[in-house]
Tab-separated table of C-alpha atoms in Angstrom:
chain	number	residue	atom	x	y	z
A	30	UNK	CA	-60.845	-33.928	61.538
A	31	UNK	CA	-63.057	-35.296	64.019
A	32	UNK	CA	-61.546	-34.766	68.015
A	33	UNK	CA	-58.718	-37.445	68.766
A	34	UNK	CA	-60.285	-40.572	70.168
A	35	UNK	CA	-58.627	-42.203	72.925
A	36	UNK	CA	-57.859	-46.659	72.915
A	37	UNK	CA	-55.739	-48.204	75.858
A	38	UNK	CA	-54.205	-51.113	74.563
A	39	UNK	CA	-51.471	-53.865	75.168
A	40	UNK	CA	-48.403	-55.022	72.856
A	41	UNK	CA	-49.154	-58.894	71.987
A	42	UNK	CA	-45.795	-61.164	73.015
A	43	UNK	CA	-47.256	-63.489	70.541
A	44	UNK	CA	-48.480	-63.719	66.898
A	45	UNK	CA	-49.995	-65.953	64.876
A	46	UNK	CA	-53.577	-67.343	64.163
A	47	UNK	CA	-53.780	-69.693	67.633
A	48	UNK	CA	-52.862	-66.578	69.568
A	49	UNK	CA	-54.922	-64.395	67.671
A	50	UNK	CA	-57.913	-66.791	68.388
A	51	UNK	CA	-57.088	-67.065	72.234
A	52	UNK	CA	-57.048	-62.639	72.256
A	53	UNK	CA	-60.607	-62.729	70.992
A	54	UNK	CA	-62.046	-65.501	73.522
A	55	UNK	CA	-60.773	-63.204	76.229
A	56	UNK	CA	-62.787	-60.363	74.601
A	57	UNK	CA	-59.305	-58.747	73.157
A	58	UNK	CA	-58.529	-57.786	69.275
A	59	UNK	CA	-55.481	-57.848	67.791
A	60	UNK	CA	-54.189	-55.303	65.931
A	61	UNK	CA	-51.566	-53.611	64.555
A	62	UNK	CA	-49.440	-49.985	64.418
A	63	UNK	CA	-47.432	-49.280	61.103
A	64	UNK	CA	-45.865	-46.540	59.244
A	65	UNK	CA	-44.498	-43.272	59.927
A	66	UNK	CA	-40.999	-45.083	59.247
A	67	UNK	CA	-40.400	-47.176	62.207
A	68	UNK	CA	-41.008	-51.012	63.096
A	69	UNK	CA	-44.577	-52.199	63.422
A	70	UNK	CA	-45.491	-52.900	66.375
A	71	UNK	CA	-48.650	-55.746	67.097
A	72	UNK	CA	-50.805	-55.200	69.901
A	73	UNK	CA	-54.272	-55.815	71.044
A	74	UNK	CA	-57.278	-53.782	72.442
A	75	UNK	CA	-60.262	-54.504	74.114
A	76	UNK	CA	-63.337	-55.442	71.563
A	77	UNK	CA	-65.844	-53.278	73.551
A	78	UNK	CA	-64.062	-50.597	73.486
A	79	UNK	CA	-62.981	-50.455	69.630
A	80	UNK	CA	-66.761	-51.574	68.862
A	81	UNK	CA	-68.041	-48.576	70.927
A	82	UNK	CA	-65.682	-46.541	68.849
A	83	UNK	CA	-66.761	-47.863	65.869
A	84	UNK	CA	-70.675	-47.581	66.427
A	85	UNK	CA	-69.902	-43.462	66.302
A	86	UNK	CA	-70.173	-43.494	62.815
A	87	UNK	CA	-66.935	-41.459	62.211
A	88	UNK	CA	-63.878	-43.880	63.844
A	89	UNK	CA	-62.523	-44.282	60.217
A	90	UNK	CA	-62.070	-40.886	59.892
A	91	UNK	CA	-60.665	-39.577	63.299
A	92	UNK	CA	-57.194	-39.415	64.767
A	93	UNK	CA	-56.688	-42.421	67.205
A	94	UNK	CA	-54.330	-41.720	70.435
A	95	UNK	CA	-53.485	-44.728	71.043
A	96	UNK	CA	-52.653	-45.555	74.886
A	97	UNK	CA	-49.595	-48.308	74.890
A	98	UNK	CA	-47.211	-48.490	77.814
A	99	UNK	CA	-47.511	-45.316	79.705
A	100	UNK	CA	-47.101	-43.512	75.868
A	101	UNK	CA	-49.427	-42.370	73.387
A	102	UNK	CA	-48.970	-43.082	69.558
A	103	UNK	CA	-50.687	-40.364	67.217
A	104	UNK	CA	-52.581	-42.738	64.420
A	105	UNK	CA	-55.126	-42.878	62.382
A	106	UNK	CA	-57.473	-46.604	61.540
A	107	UNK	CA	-56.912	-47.734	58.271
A	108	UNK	CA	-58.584	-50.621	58.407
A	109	UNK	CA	-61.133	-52.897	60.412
A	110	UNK	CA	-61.796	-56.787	59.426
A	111	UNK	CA	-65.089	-57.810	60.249
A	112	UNK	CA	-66.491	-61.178	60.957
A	113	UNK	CA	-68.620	-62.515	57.980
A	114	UNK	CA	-71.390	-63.771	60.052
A	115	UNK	CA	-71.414	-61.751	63.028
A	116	UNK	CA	-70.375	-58.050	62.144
A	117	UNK	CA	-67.784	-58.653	65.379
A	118	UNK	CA	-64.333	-56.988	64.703
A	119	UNK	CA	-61.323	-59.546	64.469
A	120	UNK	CA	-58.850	-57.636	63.835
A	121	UNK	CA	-57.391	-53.442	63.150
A	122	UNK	CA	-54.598	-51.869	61.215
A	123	UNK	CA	-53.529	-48.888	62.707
A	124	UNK	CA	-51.215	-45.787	60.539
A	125	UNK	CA	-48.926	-44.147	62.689
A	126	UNK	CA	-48.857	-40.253	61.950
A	127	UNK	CA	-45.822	-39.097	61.764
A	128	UNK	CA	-44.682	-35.656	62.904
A	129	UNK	CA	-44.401	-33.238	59.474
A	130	UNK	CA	-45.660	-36.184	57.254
A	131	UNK	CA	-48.668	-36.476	54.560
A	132	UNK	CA	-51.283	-38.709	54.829
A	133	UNK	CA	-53.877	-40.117	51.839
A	134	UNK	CA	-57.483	-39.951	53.487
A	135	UNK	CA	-61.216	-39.914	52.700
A	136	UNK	CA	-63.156	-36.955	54.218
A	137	UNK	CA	-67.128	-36.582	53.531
A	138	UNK	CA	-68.685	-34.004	52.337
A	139	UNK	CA	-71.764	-32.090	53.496
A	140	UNK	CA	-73.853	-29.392	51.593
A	141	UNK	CA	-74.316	-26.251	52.945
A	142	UNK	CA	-76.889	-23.219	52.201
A	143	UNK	CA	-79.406	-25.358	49.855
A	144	UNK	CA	-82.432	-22.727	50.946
A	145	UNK	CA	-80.175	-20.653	48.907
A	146	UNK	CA	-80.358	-22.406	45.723
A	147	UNK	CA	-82.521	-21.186	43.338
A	148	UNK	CA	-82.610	-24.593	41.867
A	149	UNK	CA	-83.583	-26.384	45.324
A	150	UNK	CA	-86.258	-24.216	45.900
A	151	UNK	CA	-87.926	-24.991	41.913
A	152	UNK	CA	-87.925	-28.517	43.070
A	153	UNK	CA	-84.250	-29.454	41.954
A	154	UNK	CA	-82.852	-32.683	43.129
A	155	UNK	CA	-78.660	-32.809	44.448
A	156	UNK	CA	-77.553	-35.367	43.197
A	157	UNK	CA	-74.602	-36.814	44.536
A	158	UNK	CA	-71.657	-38.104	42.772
A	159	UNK	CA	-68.823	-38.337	45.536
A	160	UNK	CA	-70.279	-38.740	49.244
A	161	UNK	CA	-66.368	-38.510	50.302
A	162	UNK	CA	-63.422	-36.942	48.570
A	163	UNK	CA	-59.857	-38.476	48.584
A	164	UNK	CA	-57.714	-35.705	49.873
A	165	UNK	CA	-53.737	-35.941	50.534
A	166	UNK	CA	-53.448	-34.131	53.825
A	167	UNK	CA	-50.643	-32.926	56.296
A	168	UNK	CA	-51.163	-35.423	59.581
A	169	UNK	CA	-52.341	-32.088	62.021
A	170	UNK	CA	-54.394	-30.809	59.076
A	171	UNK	CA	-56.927	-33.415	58.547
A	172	UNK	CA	-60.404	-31.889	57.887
A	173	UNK	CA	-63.790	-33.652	59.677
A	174	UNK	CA	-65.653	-32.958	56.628
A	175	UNK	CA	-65.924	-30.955	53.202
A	176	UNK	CA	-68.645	-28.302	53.191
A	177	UNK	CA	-69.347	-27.215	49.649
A	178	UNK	CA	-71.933	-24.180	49.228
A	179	UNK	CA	-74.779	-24.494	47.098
A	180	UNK	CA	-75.858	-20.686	46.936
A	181	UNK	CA	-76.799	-19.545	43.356
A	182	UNK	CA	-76.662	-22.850	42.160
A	183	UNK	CA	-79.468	-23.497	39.241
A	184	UNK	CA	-80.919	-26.781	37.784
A	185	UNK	CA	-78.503	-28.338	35.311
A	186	UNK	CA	-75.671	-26.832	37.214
A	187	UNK	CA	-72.419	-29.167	37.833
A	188	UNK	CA	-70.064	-28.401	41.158
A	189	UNK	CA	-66.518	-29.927	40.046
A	190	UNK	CA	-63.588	-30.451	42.704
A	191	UNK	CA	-61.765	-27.293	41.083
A	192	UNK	CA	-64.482	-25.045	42.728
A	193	UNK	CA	-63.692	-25.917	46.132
A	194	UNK	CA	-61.216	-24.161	48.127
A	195	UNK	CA	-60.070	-27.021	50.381
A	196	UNK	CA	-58.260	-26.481	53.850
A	197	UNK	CA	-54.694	-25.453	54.496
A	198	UNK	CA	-52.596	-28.639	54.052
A	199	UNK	CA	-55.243	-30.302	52.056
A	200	UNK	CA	-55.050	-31.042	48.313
A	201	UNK	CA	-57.284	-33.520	45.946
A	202	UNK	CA	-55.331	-36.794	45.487
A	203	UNK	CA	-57.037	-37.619	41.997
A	204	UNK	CA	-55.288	-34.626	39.934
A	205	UNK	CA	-55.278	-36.017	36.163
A	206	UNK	CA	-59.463	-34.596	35.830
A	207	UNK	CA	-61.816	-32.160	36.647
A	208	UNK	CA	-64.517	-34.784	38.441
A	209	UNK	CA	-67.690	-33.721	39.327
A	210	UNK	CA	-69.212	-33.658	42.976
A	211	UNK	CA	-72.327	-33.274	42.365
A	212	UNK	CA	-75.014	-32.014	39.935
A	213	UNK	CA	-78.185	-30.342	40.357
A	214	UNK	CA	-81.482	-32.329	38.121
A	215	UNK	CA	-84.636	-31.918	37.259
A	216	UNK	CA	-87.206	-33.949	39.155
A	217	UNK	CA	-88.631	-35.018	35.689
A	218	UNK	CA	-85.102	-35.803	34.855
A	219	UNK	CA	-84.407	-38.548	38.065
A	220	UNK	CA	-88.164	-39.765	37.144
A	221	UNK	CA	-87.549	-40.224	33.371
A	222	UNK	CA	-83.808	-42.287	33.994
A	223	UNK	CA	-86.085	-44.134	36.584
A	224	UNK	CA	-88.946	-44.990	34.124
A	225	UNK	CA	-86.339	-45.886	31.859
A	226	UNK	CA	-85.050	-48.148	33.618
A	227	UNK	CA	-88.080	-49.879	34.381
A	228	UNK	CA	-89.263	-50.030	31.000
A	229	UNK	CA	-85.236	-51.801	29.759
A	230	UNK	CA	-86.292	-54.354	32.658
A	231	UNK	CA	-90.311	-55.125	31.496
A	232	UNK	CA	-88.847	-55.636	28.065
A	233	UNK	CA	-86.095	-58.105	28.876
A	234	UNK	CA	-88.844	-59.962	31.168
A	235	UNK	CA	-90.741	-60.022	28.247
A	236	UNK	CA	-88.327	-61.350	25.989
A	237	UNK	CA	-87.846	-64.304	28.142
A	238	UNK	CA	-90.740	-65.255	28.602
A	239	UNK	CA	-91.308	-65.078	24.750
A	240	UNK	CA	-88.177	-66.871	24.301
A	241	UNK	CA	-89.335	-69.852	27.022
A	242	UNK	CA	-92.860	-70.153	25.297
A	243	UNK	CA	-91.847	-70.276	21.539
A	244	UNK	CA	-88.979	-73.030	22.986
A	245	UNK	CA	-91.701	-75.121	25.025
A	246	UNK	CA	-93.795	-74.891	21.871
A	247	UNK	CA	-90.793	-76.076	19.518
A	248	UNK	CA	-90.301	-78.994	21.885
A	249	UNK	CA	-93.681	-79.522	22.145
A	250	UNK	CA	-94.157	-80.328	18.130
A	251	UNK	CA	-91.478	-82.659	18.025
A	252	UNK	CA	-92.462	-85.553	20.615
């Protein structure tokens, strides 16, 4: 898991949408802390702070201590709302990790060693299936990433979750299939689903503009 990240914040006396709206003209977000079997508890946090956090790219996926009367409370963000128009942050949901529990998380993955697949070197293409893998992880065991190893791997080649030995106190939350990760393609292959593709969309252009011209004809011969 990526290092703990650290967010002073206040509890909020009052809820509601008015209050809510008078947090954020005072440059505040509200937000709340749930879970890990005790009572929710509302609070708000200051929006340059939580949008500095978020502009690291990896705030979803790191382990929040969260500063709140002289205590700290151990969570991870489970969600941040967003404004529509201006990308601002209105408001955060905050898990609360508790000691000895589980937690269900996404973690991304990174490939490691591609000089060492004979594939890659002929030109192969990785092609990615699952950026991020859904993991069900103890709350002191959460991995920053997923490296998977590429050595050996040829063209045509598949790399399926069941290959991958995953951390201590990780396990896969999807466990009714084998899914795939990733597969290793020809470049002829990605071109050929590409020209494909292109060709499905001429054709259907095509088609309507046959379909306009034989109906402006048909409309034409009866005035």
């Amino acid at each position: 898991m990526s290092d703990a990240l650290t967010l002073p914040a206040e509890t909020r006396e009052r809820a509601g949408k008015g209050a809510s709206r008078a947090l954020r003209r005072e440059g505040r977000i509200p937000a709340v802390i749930y879970g890990g079997k005790e009572e929710a508890i509302t609070i708000h946090v200051e929006e340059k702070e939580l949008t500095r956090q978020l502009m690291t790219g990896h705030f979803m996926n790191s382990i929040v201590q969260i500063e709140l009367g002289g205590e700290k409370v151990r969570a991870i963000p489970k969600d941040v709302a967003l404004h529509p128009v201006t990308d601002r942050p209105i408001h955060a949901d905050f898990f609360r990790l508790a000691k000895g529990g589980k937690i269900e998380v996404s973690v991304p993955v990174v490939f490691t060693n591609e000089e060492e697949s004979p594939g890659l070197k002929k030109g192969g293409v990785l092609n990615v299936v699952r950026h991020e893998l859904e993991l069900v992880c103890e709350n002191d065991k959460i991995p920053g990433e997923i490296e998977i190893d590429v050595t050996g791997k040829e063209v045509g080649d598949s790399i399926h979750i069941s290959e991958l030995k995953l951390p201590a106190g990780s396990e896969s939350a999807i466990t009714d299939r084998d899914f795939t990760i990733a597969t290793l393609v020809a470049p002829s292959a990605m071109k050929k689903g590409d020209d494909e593709e292109e060709e499905e969309g001429e054709e259907i252009a095509a088609d309507a503009v046959e379909a306009t011209s034989q109906k402006a004809e048909e409309e034409g011969g009866g005035e």
